[in-house]
Amino acid sequence: MNAESDGRDEVVATATADPATGGADDERELGSRAPQYIQARRTLHLSWQVGVFVVGLAVVITGVIMLPLPGPGWVVIFGGMAIWATEFVWAQLVLRWTKRKLTEAAQRALDPKVRRRNLVLTTIGVVIVVVLLGIYLWKFGLVMPWKITE
């Protein structure tokens, strides 16, 4: 490279190092991801946004219903948020924050001190449950909840 640069030789970096995430910040630009021909027409774009919102809302409501019922409720809710994130900046920001927090939690969980602490706490919990179960069986015995007489 020349010592005297006129700016034409500069390379623009597309990924910047982010110390919080520990790697490259290659996230996409915020905003609508609708095709250009839809974005060019105001009424068509508004209709597109309403459709994306309704579909995302249906998916999120389905996920909320799945929370107390059997099913992958949180996965479906985040799927609905991802649908919203294709069109709405607020949903993109929420998903970025959620991804960052999940990455931080995963890194903390892999820390040897945290893993050791979790193993010790799990062992203590299992011992307490076994002792309580033993006391219950010693006091009341093993009685089946059904009566089978032959």
mmCIF file with all atom_site columns, C-alpha atoms in Angstrom:
data_model
loop_
_atom_site.group_PDB
_atom_site.id
_atom_site.type_symbol
_atom_site.label_atom_id
_atom_site.label_alt_id
_atom_site.label_comp_id
_atom_site.label_asym_id
_atom_site.label_entity_id
_atom_site.label_seq_id
_atom_site.pdbx_PDB_ins_code
_atom_site.Cartn_x
_atom_site.Cartn_y
_atom_site.Cartn_z
_atom_site.occupancy
_atom_site.B_iso_or_equiv
_atom_site.pdbx_formal_charge
_atom_site.auth_seq_id
_atom_site.auth_comp_id
_atom_site.auth_asym_id
_atom_site.auth_atom_id
_atom_site.pdbx_PDB_model_num
ATOM 1   C CA . MET A 1 1   ? 0.000   0.000   0.000  1.00 0.00 ? 1   MET A CA 1
ATOM 2   C CA . ASN A 1 2   ? 1.036   3.562   -0.491 1.00 0.00 ? 2   ASN A CA 1
ATOM 3   C CA . ALA A 1 3   ? 2.047   5.641   2.482  1.00 0.00 ? 3   ALA A CA 1
ATOM 4   C CA . GLU A 1 4   ? -0.126  8.439   1.139  1.00 0.00 ? 4   GLU A CA 1
ATOM 5   C CA . SER A 1 5   ? -3.581  7.074   0.566  1.00 0.00 ? 5   SER A CA 1
ATOM 6   C CA . ASP A 1 6   ? -6.210  9.085   -1.233 1.00 0.00 ? 6   ASP A CA 1
ATOM 7   C CA . GLY A 1 7   ? -9.009  6.905   0.147  1.00 0.00 ? 7   GLY A CA 1
ATOM 8   C CA . ARG A 1 8   ? -9.586  4.867   -2.993 1.00 0.00 ? 8   ARG A CA 1
ATOM 9   C CA . ASP A 1 9   ? -7.348  2.022   -1.843 1.00 0.00 ? 9   ASP A CA 1
ATOM 10  C CA . GLU A 1 10  ? -9.071  1.548   1.503  1.00 0.00 ? 10  GLU A CA 1
ATOM 11  C CA . VAL A 1 11  ? -10.850 -1.696  2.162  1.00 0.00 ? 11  VAL A CA 1
ATOM 12  C CA . VAL A 1 12  ? -14.109 -1.463  4.041  1.00 0.00 ? 12  VAL A CA 1
ATOM 13  C CA . ALA A 1 13  ? -14.439 -4.235  6.594  1.00 0.00 ? 13  ALA A CA 1
ATOM 14  C CA . THR A 1 14  ? -17.831 -5.952  6.541  1.00 0.00 ? 14  THR A CA 1
ATOM 15  C CA . ALA A 1 15  ? -17.324 -7.636  9.891  1.00 0.00 ? 15  ALA A CA 1
ATOM 16  C CA . THR A 1 16  ? -16.016 -5.928  12.955 1.00 0.00 ? 16  THR A CA 1
ATOM 17  C CA . ALA A 1 17  ? -14.726 -7.704  15.999 1.00 0.00 ? 17  ALA A CA 1
ATOM 18  C CA . ASP A 1 18  ? -17.146 -7.493  18.894 1.00 0.00 ? 18  ASP A CA 1
ATOM 19  C CA . PRO A 1 19  ? -15.598 -8.368  22.256 1.00 0.00 ? 19  PRO A CA 1
ATOM 20  C CA . ALA A 1 20  ? -19.026 -9.077  23.781 1.00 0.00 ? 20  ALA A CA 1
ATOM 21  C CA . THR A 1 21  ? -19.791 -11.870 21.324 1.00 0.00 ? 21  THR A CA 1
ATOM 22  C CA . GLY A 1 22  ? -16.209 -13.017 21.019 1.00 0.00 ? 22  GLY A CA 1
ATOM 23  C CA . GLY A 1 23  ? -16.199 -13.012 17.258 1.00 0.00 ? 23  GLY A CA 1
ATOM 24  C CA . ALA A 1 24  ? -17.235 -11.179 14.160 1.00 0.00 ? 24  ALA A CA 1
ATOM 25  C CA . ASP A 1 25  ? -20.396 -9.117  14.190 1.00 0.00 ? 25  ASP A CA 1
ATOM 26  C CA . ASP A 1 26  ? -21.789 -10.145 10.813 1.00 0.00 ? 26  ASP A CA 1
ATOM 27  C CA . GLU A 1 27  ? -25.379 -9.235  11.495 1.00 0.00 ? 27  GLU A CA 1
ATOM 28  C CA . ARG A 1 28  ? -27.475 -7.932  8.671  1.00 0.00 ? 28  ARG A CA 1
ATOM 29  C CA . GLU A 1 29  ? -28.714 -4.413  8.326  1.00 0.00 ? 29  GLU A CA 1
ATOM 30  C CA . LEU A 1 30  ? -31.933 -3.553  10.133 1.00 0.00 ? 30  LEU A CA 1
ATOM 31  C CA . GLY A 1 31  ? -35.088 -3.036  8.126  1.00 0.00 ? 31  GLY A CA 1
ATOM 32  C CA . SER A 1 32  ? -37.532 -4.719  5.810  1.00 0.00 ? 32  SER A CA 1
ATOM 33  C CA . ARG A 1 33  ? -36.441 -7.785  3.895  1.00 0.00 ? 33  ARG A CA 1
ATOM 34  C CA . ALA A 1 34  ? -39.366 -7.640  1.487  1.00 0.00 ? 34  ALA A CA 1
ATOM 35  C CA . PRO A 1 35  ? -38.492 -7.862  -2.216 1.00 0.00 ? 35  PRO A CA 1
ATOM 36  C CA . GLN A 1 36  ? -37.693 -4.543  -3.910 1.00 0.00 ? 36  GLN A CA 1
ATOM 37  C CA . TYR A 1 37  ? -40.802 -4.531  -6.092 1.00 0.00 ? 37  TYR A CA 1
ATOM 38  C CA . ILE A 1 38  ? -42.942 -4.792  -2.938 1.00 0.00 ? 38  ILE A CA 1
ATOM 39  C CA . GLN A 1 39  ? -41.006 -2.083  -1.106 1.00 0.00 ? 39  GLN A CA 1
ATOM 40  C CA . ALA A 1 40  ? -41.351 0.239   -4.103 1.00 0.00 ? 40  ALA A CA 1
ATOM 41  C CA . ARG A 1 41  ? -45.170 0.318   -3.834 1.00 0.00 ? 41  ARG A CA 1
ATOM 42  C CA . ARG A 1 42  ? -46.511 1.786   -0.593 1.00 0.00 ? 42  ARG A CA 1
ATOM 43  C CA . THR A 1 43  ? -49.870 -0.040  -0.484 1.00 0.00 ? 43  THR A CA 1
ATOM 44  C CA . LEU A 1 44  ? -48.317 -3.356  -1.484 1.00 0.00 ? 44  LEU A CA 1
ATOM 45  C CA . HIS A 1 45  ? -45.628 -2.943  1.182  1.00 0.00 ? 45  HIS A CA 1
ATOM 46  C CA . LEU A 1 46  ? -48.209 -2.086  3.837  1.00 0.00 ? 46  LEU A CA 1
ATOM 47  C CA . SER A 1 47  ? -50.240 -5.157  2.821  1.00 0.00 ? 47  SER A CA 1
ATOM 48  C CA . TRP A 1 48  ? -47.064 -7.236  3.011  1.00 0.00 ? 48  TRP A CA 1
ATOM 49  C CA . GLN A 1 49  ? -46.353 -5.941  6.530  1.00 0.00 ? 49  GLN A CA 1
ATOM 50  C CA . VAL A 1 50  ? -49.899 -6.689  7.680  1.00 0.00 ? 50  VAL A CA 1
ATOM 51  C CA . GLY A 1 51  ? -49.615 -10.220 6.273  1.00 0.00 ? 51  GLY A CA 1
ATOM 52  C CA . VAL A 1 52  ? -46.254 -10.802 7.974  1.00 0.00 ? 52  VAL A CA 1
ATOM 53  C CA . PHE A 1 53  ? -47.638 -9.460  11.252 1.00 0.00 ? 53  PHE A CA 1
ATOM 54  C CA . VAL A 1 54  ? -50.731 -11.687 11.108 1.00 0.00 ? 54  VAL A CA 1
ATOM 55  C CA . VAL A 1 55  ? -48.730 -14.818 10.263 1.00 0.00 ? 55  VAL A CA 1
ATOM 56  C CA . GLY A 1 56  ? -46.156 -14.043 12.978 1.00 0.00 ? 56  GLY A CA 1
ATOM 57  C CA . LEU A 1 57  ? -48.924 -13.344 15.490 1.00 0.00 ? 57  LEU A CA 1
ATOM 58  C CA . ALA A 1 58  ? -50.603 -16.675 14.694 1.00 0.00 ? 58  ALA A CA 1
ATOM 59  C CA . VAL A 1 59  ? -47.305 -18.505 15.221 1.00 0.00 ? 59  VAL A CA 1
ATOM 60  C CA . VAL A 1 60  ? -46.577 -16.660 18.492 1.00 0.00 ? 60  VAL A CA 1
ATOM 61  C CA . ILE A 1 61  ? -50.091 -17.350 19.817 1.00 0.00 ? 61  ILE A CA 1
ATOM 62  C CA . THR A 1 62  ? -49.676 -21.014 18.893 1.00 0.00 ? 62  THR A CA 1
ATOM 63  C CA . GLY A 1 63  ? -46.405 -21.059 20.846 1.00 0.00 ? 63  GLY A CA 1
ATOM 64  C CA . VAL A 1 64  ? -48.023 -19.413 23.868 1.00 0.00 ? 64  VAL A CA 1
ATOM 65  C CA . ILE A 1 65  ? -50.774 -22.054 23.762 1.00 0.00 ? 65  ILE A CA 1
ATOM 66  C CA . MET A 1 66  ? -48.078 -24.752 23.631 1.00 0.00 ? 66  MET A CA 1
ATOM 67  C CA . LEU A 1 67  ? -46.351 -23.468 26.780 1.00 0.00 ? 67  LEU A CA 1
ATOM 68  C CA . PRO A 1 68  ? -48.672 -25.280 29.230 1.00 0.00 ? 68  PRO A CA 1
ATOM 69  C CA . LEU A 1 69  ? -49.517 -28.020 26.731 1.00 0.00 ? 69  LEU A CA 1
ATOM 70  C CA . PRO A 1 70  ? -47.164 -30.615 25.273 1.00 0.00 ? 70  PRO A CA 1
ATOM 71  C CA . GLY A 1 71  ? -45.158 -29.117 22.467 1.00 0.00 ? 71  GLY A CA 1
ATOM 72  C CA . PRO A 1 72  ? -42.141 -26.927 21.753 1.00 0.00 ? 72  PRO A CA 1
ATOM 73  C CA . GLY A 1 73  ? -43.725 -23.670 22.930 1.00 0.00 ? 73  GLY A CA 1
ATOM 74  C CA . TRP A 1 74  ? -40.611 -21.488 23.216 1.00 0.00 ? 74  TRP A CA 1
ATOM 75  C CA . VAL A 1 75  ? -39.246 -22.700 19.890 1.00 0.00 ? 75  VAL A CA 1
ATOM 76  C CA . VAL A 1 76  ? -42.509 -21.796 18.168 1.00 0.00 ? 76  VAL A CA 1
ATOM 77  C CA . ILE A 1 77  ? -42.591 -18.380 19.884 1.00 0.00 ? 77  ILE A CA 1
ATOM 78  C CA . PHE A 1 78  ? -39.069 -17.622 18.677 1.00 0.00 ? 78  PHE A CA 1
ATOM 79  C CA . GLY A 1 79  ? -40.102 -18.843 15.231 1.00 0.00 ? 79  GLY A CA 1
ATOM 80  C CA . GLY A 1 80  ? -42.900 -16.285 15.231 1.00 0.00 ? 80  GLY A CA 1
ATOM 81  C CA . MET A 1 81  ? -40.432 -13.618 16.338 1.00 0.00 ? 81  MET A CA 1
ATOM 82  C CA . ALA A 1 82  ? -38.179 -14.635 13.438 1.00 0.00 ? 82  ALA A CA 1
ATOM 83  C CA . ILE A 1 83  ? -41.115 -14.215 11.061 1.00 0.00 ? 83  ILE A CA 1
ATOM 84  C CA . TRP A 1 84  ? -41.719 -10.725 12.468 1.00 0.00 ? 84  TRP A CA 1
ATOM 85  C CA . ALA A 1 85  ? -37.988 -9.969  12.214 1.00 0.00 ? 85  ALA A CA 1
ATOM 86  C CA . THR A 1 86  ? -38.154 -10.325 8.449  1.00 0.00 ? 86  THR A CA 1
ATOM 87  C CA . GLU A 1 87  ? -40.135 -7.095  8.379  1.00 0.00 ? 87  GLU A CA 1
ATOM 88  C CA . PHE A 1 88  ? -40.014 -5.189  11.672 1.00 0.00 ? 88  PHE A CA 1
ATOM 89  C CA . VAL A 1 89  ? -36.963 -3.537  13.226 1.00 0.00 ? 89  VAL A CA 1
ATOM 90  C CA . TRP A 1 90  ? -38.200 -3.973  16.808 1.00 0.00 ? 90  TRP A CA 1
ATOM 91  C CA . ALA A 1 91  ? -38.396 -7.758  16.319 1.00 0.00 ? 91  ALA A CA 1
ATOM 92  C CA . GLN A 1 92  ? -34.903 -7.779  14.789 1.00 0.00 ? 92  GLN A CA 1
ATOM 93  C CA . LEU A 1 93  ? -33.567 -5.958  17.854 1.00 0.00 ? 93  LEU A CA 1
ATOM 94  C CA . VAL A 1 94  ? -35.342 -8.359  20.223 1.00 0.00 ? 94  VAL A CA 1
ATOM 95  C CA . LEU A 1 95  ? -33.921 -11.369 18.372 1.00 0.00 ? 95  LEU A CA 1
ATOM 96  C CA . ARG A 1 96  ? -30.404 -9.892  18.400 1.00 0.00 ? 96  ARG A CA 1
ATOM 97  C CA . TRP A 1 97  ? -30.659 -9.279  22.152 1.00 0.00 ? 97  TRP A CA 1
ATOM 98  C CA . THR A 1 98  ? -32.001 -12.819 22.712 1.00 0.00 ? 98  THR A CA 1
ATOM 99  C CA . LYS A 1 99  ? -29.234 -14.394 20.627 1.00 0.00 ? 99  LYS A CA 1
ATOM 100 C CA . ARG A 1 100 ? -26.602 -12.377 22.480 1.00 0.00 ? 100 ARG A CA 1
ATOM 101 C CA . LYS A 1 101 ? -27.993 -13.411 25.896 1.00 0.00 ? 101 LYS A CA 1
ATOM 102 C CA . LEU A 1 102 ? -28.213 -17.083 24.867 1.00 0.00 ? 102 LEU A CA 1
ATOM 103 C CA . THR A 1 103 ? -24.629 -17.006 23.599 1.00 0.00 ? 103 THR A CA 1
ATOM 104 C CA . GLU A 1 104 ? -23.444 -15.437 26.847 1.00 0.00 ? 104 GLU A CA 1
ATOM 105 C CA . ALA A 1 105 ? -25.357 -18.032 28.895 1.00 0.00 ? 105 ALA A CA 1
ATOM 106 C CA . ALA A 1 106 ? -23.887 -20.873 26.834 1.00 0.00 ? 106 ALA A CA 1
ATOM 107 C CA . GLN A 1 107 ? -20.366 -19.515 27.342 1.00 0.00 ? 107 GLN A CA 1
ATOM 108 C CA . ARG A 1 108 ? -20.957 -19.175 31.085 1.00 0.00 ? 108 ARG A CA 1
ATOM 109 C CA . ALA A 1 109 ? -22.341 -22.720 31.237 1.00 0.00 ? 109 ALA A CA 1
ATOM 110 C CA . LEU A 1 110 ? -19.171 -24.070 29.628 1.00 0.00 ? 110 LEU A CA 1
ATOM 111 C CA . ASP A 1 111 ? -16.972 -22.383 32.234 1.00 0.00 ? 111 ASP A CA 1
ATOM 112 C CA . PRO A 1 112 ? -15.251 -25.153 34.284 1.00 0.00 ? 112 PRO A CA 1
ATOM 113 C CA . LYS A 1 113 ? -16.052 -23.460 37.613 1.00 0.00 ? 113 LYS A CA 1
ATOM 114 C CA . VAL A 1 114 ? -19.730 -23.187 36.727 1.00 0.00 ? 114 VAL A CA 1
ATOM 115 C CA . ARG A 1 115 ? -19.845 -26.773 35.499 1.00 0.00 ? 115 ARG A CA 1
ATOM 116 C CA . ARG A 1 116 ? -18.217 -27.983 38.716 1.00 0.00 ? 116 ARG A CA 1
ATOM 117 C CA . ARG A 1 117 ? -20.674 -25.963 40.812 1.00 0.00 ? 117 ARG A CA 1
ATOM 118 C CA . ASN A 1 118 ? -23.634 -27.312 38.838 1.00 0.00 ? 118 ASN A CA 1
ATOM 119 C CA . LEU A 1 119 ? -22.367 -30.878 39.253 1.00 0.00 ? 119 LEU A CA 1
ATOM 120 C CA . VAL A 1 120 ? -21.976 -30.406 43.018 1.00 0.00 ? 120 VAL A CA 1
ATOM 121 C CA . LEU A 1 121 ? -25.444 -28.846 43.352 1.00 0.00 ? 121 LEU A CA 1
ATOM 122 C CA . THR A 1 122 ? -27.013 -31.617 41.263 1.00 0.00 ? 122 THR A CA 1
ATOM 123 C CA . THR A 1 123 ? -25.302 -34.281 43.382 1.00 0.00 ? 123 THR A CA 1
ATOM 124 C CA . ILE A 1 124 ? -26.510 -32.628 46.605 1.00 0.00 ? 124 ILE A CA 1
ATOM 125 C CA . GLY A 1 125 ? -30.055 -32.425 45.187 1.00 0.00 ? 125 GLY A CA 1
ATOM 126 C CA . VAL A 1 126 ? -30.053 -36.104 44.181 1.00 0.00 ? 126 VAL A CA 1
ATOM 127 C CA . VAL A 1 127 ? -28.764 -37.143 47.630 1.00 0.00 ? 127 VAL A CA 1
ATOM 128 C CA . ILE A 1 128 ? -31.515 -35.107 49.338 1.00 0.00 ? 128 ILE A CA 1
ATOM 129 C CA . VAL A 1 129 ? -34.209 -36.665 47.133 1.00 0.00 ? 129 VAL A CA 1
ATOM 130 C CA . VAL A 1 130 ? -32.889 -40.196 47.762 1.00 0.00 ? 130 VAL A CA 1
ATOM 131 C CA . VAL A 1 131 ? -32.762 -39.603 51.539 1.00 0.00 ? 131 VAL A CA 1
ATOM 132 C CA . LEU A 1 132 ? -36.322 -38.220 51.572 1.00 0.00 ? 132 LEU A CA 1
ATOM 133 C CA . LEU A 1 133 ? -37.536 -41.141 49.453 1.00 0.00 ? 133 LEU A CA 1
ATOM 134 C CA . GLY A 1 134 ? -35.823 -43.575 51.821 1.00 0.00 ? 134 GLY A CA 1
ATOM 135 C CA . ILE A 1 135 ? -37.440 -41.942 54.866 1.00 0.00 ? 135 ILE A CA 1
ATOM 136 C CA . TYR A 1 136 ? -40.846 -42.083 53.184 1.00 0.00 ? 136 TYR A CA 1
ATOM 137 C CA . LEU A 1 137 ? -40.455 -45.762 52.265 1.00 0.00 ? 137 LEU A CA 1
ATOM 138 C CA . TRP A 1 138 ? -39.191 -46.606 55.778 1.00 0.00 ? 138 TRP A CA 1
ATOM 139 C CA . LYS A 1 139 ? -42.137 -44.849 57.413 1.00 0.00 ? 139 LYS A CA 1
ATOM 140 C CA . PHE A 1 140 ? -45.001 -45.825 55.068 1.00 0.00 ? 140 PHE A CA 1
ATOM 141 C CA . GLY A 1 141 ? -43.630 -48.724 53.024 1.00 0.00 ? 141 GLY A CA 1
ATOM 142 C CA . LEU A 1 142 ? -44.143 -49.373 49.353 1.00 0.00 ? 142 LEU A CA 1
ATOM 143 C CA . VAL A 1 143 ? -47.870 -49.275 48.668 1.00 0.00 ? 143 VAL A CA 1
ATOM 144 C CA . MET A 1 144 ? -49.107 -49.371 45.119 1.00 0.00 ? 144 MET A CA 1
ATOM 145 C CA . PRO A 1 145 ? -51.922 -46.928 44.301 1.00 0.00 ? 145 PRO A CA 1
ATOM 146 C CA . TRP A 1 146 ? -53.988 -49.706 42.770 1.00 0.00 ? 146 TRP A CA 1
ATOM 147 C CA . LYS A 1 147 ? -55.369 -52.873 44.335 1.00 0.00 ? 147 LYS A CA 1
ATOM 148 C CA . ILE A 1 148 ? -54.796 -56.061 42.384 1.00 0.00 ? 148 ILE A CA 1
ATOM 149 C CA . THR A 1 149 ? -56.274 -59.165 43.946 1.00 0.00 ? 149 THR A CA 1
ATOM 150 C CA . GLU A 1 150 ? -56.106 -62.502 42.261 1.00 0.00 ? 150 GLU A CA 1
#
